[in-house]
CSV table of C-alpha atoms in Angstrom, one decimal:
chain,number,residue,atom,x,y,z
A,1,MET,CA,101.6,108.6,98.7
A,2,HIS,CA,103.0,105.4,100.2
A,3,TRP,CA,102.4,106.7,103.8
A,4,GLU,CA,98.9,107.9,102.9
A,5,TRP,CA,98.1,104.4,101.6
A,6,LEU,CA,99.4,102.7,104.8
A,7,SER,CA,97.5,105.1,107.0
A,8,SER,CA,94.3,104.4,105.1
A,9,ARG,CA,94.9,100.7,105.6
A,10,VAL,CA,95.1,101.0,109.4
A,11,LYS,CA,92.2,103.5,109.4
A,12,LEU,CA,94.2,106.0,111.4
A,13,PRO,CA,94.5,109.7,110.6
A,14,LEU,CA,97.6,110.6,108.6
A,15,CYS,CA,100.1,112.3,110.9
A,16,THR,CA,102.2,115.2,110.1
A,17,MET,CA,105.6,114.2,108.7
A,18,ASP,CA,107.4,117.4,109.7
A,19,ASN,CA,109.4,115.7,112.4
A,20,GLN,CA,109.2,112.3,110.9
A,21,THR,CA,107.1,111.0,113.8
A,22,LEU,CA,103.9,109.0,113.5
A,23,ARG,CA,102.0,109.4,116.7
A,24,THR,CA,100.1,106.1,116.6
A,25,ASP,CA,99.8,103.4,119.1
A,26,ILE,CA,98.9,100.7,116.5
A,27,LEU,CA,101.7,98.7,114.9
A,28,LEU,CA,101.7,96.3,111.9
A,29,VAL,CA,103.6,93.1,112.7
A,30,GLU,CA,104.8,90.8,110.0
A,31,GLY,CA,103.9,87.6,111.8
A,32,LEU,CA,104.5,84.1,110.4
A,33,LYS,CA,105.1,84.1,106.7
A,34,VAL,CA,103.4,81.1,105.2
A,35,SER,CA,101.6,80.5,101.9
A,36,LEU,CA,97.8,80.1,101.7
A,37,GLU,CA,98.3,76.3,101.0
A,38,SER,CA,100.6,75.9,104.0
A,39,SER,CA,98.6,77.9,106.5
A,40,ILE,CA,96.4,75.0,107.7
A,41,PRO,CA,99.3,72.5,108.1
A,42,ALA,CA,101.4,75.2,109.8
A,43,PHE,CA,98.5,76.0,112.2
A,44,ILE,CA,97.9,72.4,113.1
A,45,LEU,CA,101.6,71.7,113.6
A,46,LEU,CA,102.2,74.7,115.8
A,47,LEU,CA,99.0,74.0,117.8
A,48,LEU,CA,100.0,70.4,118.4
A,49,ILE,CA,103.5,71.5,119.5
A,50,TYR,CA,102.1,74.1,121.8
A,51,ILE,CA,99.7,71.6,123.4
A,52,PHE,CA,102.5,69.2,123.9
A,53,ILE,CA,104.7,71.9,125.5
A,54,MET,CA,102.0,72.8,127.9
A,55,VAL,CA,100.9,69.3,128.9
A,56,SER,CA,104.4,67.8,129.2
A,57,ASN,CA,105.9,70.7,131.2
A,58,ILE,CA,102.9,71.2,133.5
A,59,CYS,CA,102.6,67.5,134.1
A,60,LEU,CA,106.3,67.3,135.0
A,61,VAL,CA,105.9,70.2,137.5
A,62,VAL,CA,102.9,68.6,139.0
A,63,LEU,CA,104.7,65.3,139.3
A,64,ILE,CA,107.7,66.8,141.0
A,65,THR,CA,105.7,68.8,143.4
A,66,THR,CA,103.3,66.0,144.4
A,67,GLU,CA,105.8,63.1,144.7
A,68,ARG,CA,107.8,63.6,147.9
A,69,SER,CA,110.6,61.3,146.6
A,70,LEU,CA,111.3,63.9,143.9
A,71,HIS,CA,111.6,66.8,146.4
A,72,GLN,CA,115.3,67.1,145.7
A,73,PRO,CA,117.2,70.2,144.7
A,74,MET,CA,117.9,69.0,141.2
A,75,TYR,CA,114.2,68.4,140.4
A,76,LEU,CA,112.9,71.5,142.2
A,77,LEU,CA,115.3,73.7,140.3
A,78,PHE,CA,114.2,72.1,137.1
A,79,CYS,CA,110.6,73.2,137.9
A,80,ASN,CA,111.9,76.7,137.2
A,81,MET,CA,112.9,75.6,133.7
A,82,SER,CA,109.5,74.0,133.0
A,83,VAL,CA,107.6,77.1,134.2
A,84,ASN,CA,109.9,79.3,132.0
A,85,ASP,CA,109.3,77.0,129.0
A,86,VAL,CA,105.5,77.3,129.4
A,87,PHE,CA,105.9,81.0,129.7
A,88,GLY,CA,108.2,81.3,126.7
A,89,ALA,CA,105.9,79.3,124.4
A,90,THR,CA,102.8,81.1,125.6
A,91,ILE,CA,104.0,84.6,124.8
A,92,ILE,CA,104.8,83.7,121.2
A,93,ILE,CA,102.9,80.7,119.8
A,94,PRO,CA,99.3,81.7,120.5
A,95,HIS,CA,100.0,85.1,118.9
A,96,LEU,CA,101.4,83.4,115.8
A,97,LEU,CA,98.4,81.0,115.6
A,98,SER,CA,95.9,83.9,115.8
A,99,ASN,CA,97.6,85.7,112.9
A,100,ILE,CA,98.2,82.7,110.5
A,101,PHE,CA,94.8,83.2,108.7
A,102,VAL,CA,94.9,87.0,108.9
A,103,PRO,CA,96.2,88.8,105.8
A,104,SER,CA,99.7,90.2,106.4
A,105,SER,CA,98.4,93.8,105.8
A,106,ASP,CA,95.9,93.4,108.7
A,107,ARG,CA,98.1,92.0,111.5
A,108,TYR,CA,97.9,94.8,113.9
A,109,ILE,CA,99.1,95.0,117.5
A,110,PRO,CA,98.8,97.8,120.0
A,111,TYR,CA,102.2,99.3,120.9
A,112,ILE,CA,101.8,98.5,124.6
A,113,ASP,CA,101.1,94.9,123.7
A,114,CYS,CA,104.2,94.9,121.5
A,115,VAL,CA,106.3,96.2,124.4
A,116,ILE,CA,104.9,93.5,126.7
A,117,GLN,CA,105.6,90.8,124.2
A,118,ALA,CA,109.2,92.0,123.6
A,119,PHE,CA,109.8,92.2,127.4
A,120,CYS,CA,108.5,88.7,127.9
A,121,ALA,CA,110.4,87.2,125.0
A,122,HIS,CA,113.7,88.6,126.3
A,123,PHE,CA,112.8,87.7,129.9
A,124,TYR,CA,112.3,84.1,128.8
A,125,ALA,CA,115.6,84.0,127.0
A,126,SER,CA,117.5,85.6,129.9
A,127,ALA,CA,115.8,83.4,132.5
A,128,THR,CA,116.7,80.3,130.5
A,129,HIS,CA,120.4,81.1,130.9
A,130,THR,CA,120.2,82.1,134.6
A,131,ILE,CA,118.2,79.0,135.5
A,132,LEU,CA,120.6,76.7,133.7
A,133,MET,CA,123.5,78.4,135.6
A,134,ILE,CA,122.0,77.6,139.0
A,135,MET,CA,121.2,74.0,137.8
A,136,ALA,CA,124.9,73.7,136.8
A,137,PHE,CA,125.9,74.9,140.3
A,138,ASP,CA,123.7,72.2,141.8
A,139,ARG,CA,125.4,69.5,139.7
A,140,TYR,CA,128.8,70.8,140.7
A,141,VAL,CA,128.0,70.6,144.5
A,142,ALA,CA,126.4,67.2,144.1
A,143,ILE,CA,129.4,65.6,142.3
A,144,CYS,CA,132.4,67.6,143.5
A,145,ASN,CA,131.3,68.0,147.1
A,146,PRO,CA,128.8,65.1,147.8
A,147,LEU,CA,129.4,64.9,151.5
A,148,ARG,CA,128.3,68.6,152.0
A,149,TYR,CA,125.6,68.5,149.4
A,150,ALA,CA,122.7,68.2,151.9
A,151,THR,CA,124.0,71.0,154.0
A,152,ILE,CA,124.7,73.4,151.1
A,153,MET,CA,121.7,72.7,148.9
A,154,THR,CA,119.0,73.2,151.5
A,155,ASN,CA,115.4,74.3,150.7
A,156,ARG,CA,116.5,77.8,151.7
A,157,MET,CA,119.3,77.7,149.2
A,158,VAL,CA,117.1,76.3,146.4
A,159,VAL,CA,114.7,79.3,147.0
A,160,LYS,CA,117.6,81.8,147.0
A,161,LEU,CA,119.0,80.4,143.8
A,162,SER,CA,115.6,80.3,142.1
A,163,VAL,CA,114.7,83.9,143.2
A,164,SER,CA,118.2,85.2,142.1
A,165,ALA,CA,117.8,83.5,138.7
A,166,TRP,CA,114.5,85.2,138.0
A,167,MET,CA,115.4,88.6,139.5
A,168,VAL,CA,118.7,89.0,137.6
A,169,ALA,CA,116.9,88.2,134.3
A,170,LEU,CA,114.1,90.6,135.3
A,171,LEU,CA,116.5,93.5,136.1
A,172,MET,CA,118.5,93.1,132.9
A,173,VAL,CA,115.5,93.0,130.6
A,174,LEU,CA,113.7,95.9,132.3
A,175,ILE,CA,116.7,98.1,131.5
A,176,LEU,CA,116.9,96.7,128.0
A,177,ILE,CA,113.3,97.3,127.1
A,178,GLY,CA,113.2,100.6,129.1
A,179,LEU,CA,115.9,102.1,126.9
A,180,SER,CA,113.8,101.3,123.8
A,181,VAL,CA,110.5,102.5,125.2
A,182,ARG,CA,112.0,106.0,126.0
A,183,LEU,CA,112.5,106.6,122.2
A,184,SER,CA,110.0,108.4,120.1
A,185,ARG,CA,108.6,106.5,117.1
A,186,CYS,CA,108.6,107.5,113.4
A,187,ARG,CA,107.8,104.0,112.0
A,188,TRP,CA,105.1,101.5,112.8
A,189,ILE,CA,105.9,98.3,111.0
A,190,ILE,CA,107.5,95.4,112.8
A,191,PHE,CA,109.5,93.3,110.3
A,192,ASN,CA,109.6,90.3,112.5
A,193,PRO,CA,107.3,87.4,113.4
A,194,PHE,CA,106.8,88.9,116.8
A,195,CYS,CA,108.0,91.9,118.8
A,196,ASP,CA,111.4,92.0,120.3
A,197,ASN,CA,113.8,94.7,121.5
A,198,ALA,CA,115.4,95.3,118.1
A,199,SER,CA,112.0,95.7,116.6
A,200,LEU,CA,111.1,98.3,119.2
A,201,PHE,CA,114.2,100.6,118.8
A,202,LYS,CA,114.1,100.2,115.0
A,203,LEU,CA,110.7,102.1,115.1
A,204,SER,CA,112.6,105.2,116.1
A,205,CYS,CA,114.5,107.8,114.0
A,206,GLU,CA,116.6,108.9,117.0
A,207,SER,CA,120.1,107.8,117.8
A,208,VAL,CA,120.1,104.2,119.2
A,209,LEU,CA,123.7,104.2,120.2
A,210,ILE,CA,122.9,103.7,123.9
A,211,ASN,CA,120.6,100.9,123.0
A,212,ASN,CA,123.3,99.2,121.0
A,213,ILE,CA,125.9,99.6,123.7
A,214,TYR,CA,123.7,98.2,126.4
A,215,GLY,CA,122.3,95.5,124.1
A,216,LEU,CA,125.9,94.3,123.3
A,217,SER,CA,126.9,94.5,127.0
A,218,TYR,CA,123.7,92.6,128.0
A,219,THR,CA,124.5,89.9,125.4
A,220,VAL,CA,128.2,89.6,126.4
A,221,VAL,CA,127.5,89.5,130.2
A,222,LEU,CA,124.6,87.0,129.8
A,223,LEU,CA,126.3,84.7,127.4
A,224,GLY,CA,129.7,85.1,128.9
A,225,SER,CA,128.6,84.3,132.4
A,226,SER,CA,126.4,81.4,131.1
A,227,ILE,CA,129.1,79.8,129.0
A,228,GLY,CA,131.8,80.5,131.5
A,229,SER,CA,130.0,79.1,134.5
A,230,VAL,CA,128.8,76.0,132.7
A,231,THR,CA,132.2,75.3,131.1
A,232,LEU,CA,134.0,75.8,134.4
A,233,THR,CA,131.5,73.5,136.2
A,234,TYR,CA,131.9,70.7,133.8
A,235,LEU,CA,135.6,70.9,133.7
A,236,LYS,CA,135.8,70.6,137.4
A,237,ILE,CA,133.3,67.7,137.3
A,238,ALA,CA,135.4,66.0,134.7
A,239,ALA,CA,138.5,66.5,136.7
A,240,VAL,CA,136.8,64.9,139.8
A,241,CYS,CA,135.6,61.9,137.8
A,242,VAL,CA,139.1,61.3,136.3
A,243,LEU,CA,140.9,61.7,139.6
A,244,ASN,CA,138.6,59.5,141.7
A,245,ASN,CA,138.2,56.8,139.1
A,246,ASN,CA,135.0,55.7,140.8
A,247,LYS,CA,132.6,53.9,138.5
A,248,VAL,CA,129.5,54.6,140.6
A,249,LEU,CA,130.4,58.3,140.8
A,250,ASN,CA,131.2,58.5,137.1
A,251,SER,CA,127.9,56.7,136.2
A,252,LYS,CA,125.9,59.2,138.3
A,253,ALA,CA,127.8,62.2,136.9
A,254,LEU,CA,127.2,61.0,133.3
A,255,GLN,CA,123.5,60.4,133.9
A,256,THR,CA,122.7,63.7,135.6
A,257,CYS,CA,125.2,66.0,133.8
A,258,ALA,CA,124.4,64.6,130.3
A,259,THR,CA,120.7,65.6,130.8
A,260,HIS,CA,121.6,69.1,131.9
A,261,LEU,CA,124.2,69.5,129.2
A,262,ALA,CA,121.8,68.3,126.5
A,263,VAL,CA,119.2,70.9,127.6
A,264,TYR,CA,121.9,73.6,127.6
A,265,ILE,CA,123.3,72.7,124.2
A,266,ILE,CA,119.8,72.8,122.6
A,267,MET,CA,119.1,76.2,124.1
A,268,PHE,CA,122.5,77.6,123.2
A,269,VAL,CA,122.5,76.4,119.6
A,270,SER,CA,118.9,77.6,119.1
A,271,GLY,CA,119.9,81.1,120.3
A,272,LEU,CA,123.3,81.1,118.6
A,273,ILE,CA,121.8,80.4,115.2
A,274,ASN,CA,119.5,83.4,115.6
A,275,ILE,CA,122.4,85.6,116.6
A,276,ILE,CA,124.6,84.5,113.7
A,277,LEU,CA,121.8,85.0,111.1
A,278,HIS,CA,121.4,88.6,112.3
A,279,ARG,CA,124.8,89.3,110.6
A,280,PHE,CA,123.4,88.2,107.2
A,281,PRO,CA,120.5,90.5,106.1
A,282,ASN,CA,120.0,88.3,103.0
A,283,LEU,CA,119.1,85.4,105.3
A,284,SER,CA,116.4,87.4,107.2
A,285,ASP,CA,113.7,84.8,106.5
A,286,TYR,CA,115.9,82.1,108.0
A,287,ARG,CA,116.6,84.3,111.0
A,288,LYS,CA,112.9,84.9,111.6
A,289,LEU,CA,112.3,81.2,111.5
A,290,ALA,CA,115.1,80.6,113.9
A,291,SER,CA,113.7,83.2,116.3
A,292,ILE,CA,110.4,81.2,116.4
A,293,LEU,CA,112.2,77.9,116.8
A,294,PHE,CA,113.9,79.3,119.9
A,295,HIS,CA,110.5,79.5,121.6
A,296,VAL,CA,109.4,76.1,120.3
A,297,VAL,CA,112.3,73.6,120.2
A,298,PRO,CA,113.8,74.0,123.7
A,299,PRO,CA,110.5,74.0,125.6
A,300,ALA,CA,109.4,70.9,123.7
A,301,MET,CA,112.7,69.1,124.1
A,302,ASN,CA,113.4,69.9,127.8
A,303,ALA,CA,110.4,68.0,129.1
A,304,ILE,CA,111.2,65.0,127.0
A,305,ILE,CA,114.9,65.0,128.0
A,306,TYR,CA,114.2,65.3,131.8
A,307,GLY,CA,111.0,63.1,131.6
A,308,LEU,CA,112.6,60.2,129.8
A,309,GLN,CA,116.3,60.4,130.5
A,310,ILE,CA,116.2,60.6,134.3
A,311,LYS,CA,115.3,57.2,135.7
A,312,VAL,CA,113.3,58.3,138.7
A,313,VAL,CA,111.1,60.7,136.7
A,314,ARG,CA,110.6,58.0,134.0
A,315,GLN,CA,109.5,55.5,136.6
A,316,LYS,CA,107.1,57.9,138.2
A,317,ILE,CA,105.5,58.7,134.9
A,318,PHE,CA,105.1,55.0,134.1
A,319,ILE,CA,103.5,54.4,137.6
A,320,MET,CA,101.1,57.3,137.1
A,321,PHE,CA,99.9,55.9,133.7
A,322,SER,CA,99.7,52.4,135.2
A,323,ARG,CA,97.4,53.7,138.0
A,324,LYS,CA,95.2,55.4,135.5
A,325,ARG,CA,94.9,52.2,133.4
A,326,THR,CA,94.1,50.2,136.5
A,327,THR,CA,91.4,52.7,137.6
A,328,VAL,CA,89.8,52.7,134.1
A,329,ALA,CA,89.8,48.9,134.0
A,330,GLU,CA,88.1,48.7,137.5
A,331,VAL,CA,85.4,51.2,136.4
A,332,LYS,CA,84.6,49.1,133.3
């Protein structure tokens, strides 16, 4: 009777249950769980955060691409991060906003849209790690090998690093989602605020051993290479700073590396909380909230950190606003 009631709710024909497979392309997604009283404040807050993420990151990219003095590898590589942050926020937040005022029993999503959203969510997370790794390499060359920095970090190298960061993430996620899409489905409810890989393979009644093995390998390789490369990079940078005892070099290293490290820590902690909470089923609501925050906090904080902590970018932003004020005053 329960399945008949659910089928009537989605207005789809009840499928035969002989092989425990529901042949439907419509899924029910849990979405953001908020009370009726909290729905308006939650909508306004999420909308304001999304607008801030879009405006701040897009403005930062425009500023870096239009100001020739900022055409340096460090800033050009950071453009990858801003583009990825806009992408990561856009695939999740608008969908959550559109469902806030929709009853939880009516939050439907086509299966193909769910697959695309899951792919994009994991692509965003993977690209975040790979982009931060190439940014760490840039800082390593700049501080540990400053005399050869201009010859190593050419425009060609910046393009190669950027393309490799995106392509590695793309390949890993294509395999991850492909393994889930191949499975038949016997369920159609997504117990998550949005679609992800785990939500997809949990729709199946088949064995998901291959999915679990690749998923674990994917996580170990991505996190291992990310943590390993960043840790090794900063250990070498710290060693160079200690051995040289150069105040100018140490000041430059502290300024640029602290910014990159802050971005990395925010991203890593946001993701780590989500991974840890997966181990505690009784804390599923907190895990779901953490999964949303992973697409909200880092994108919002990255632009602030790079926009305000790096002196050159801060000065350029101040000059831009000063010009606008002067123009407005002249018009009046």
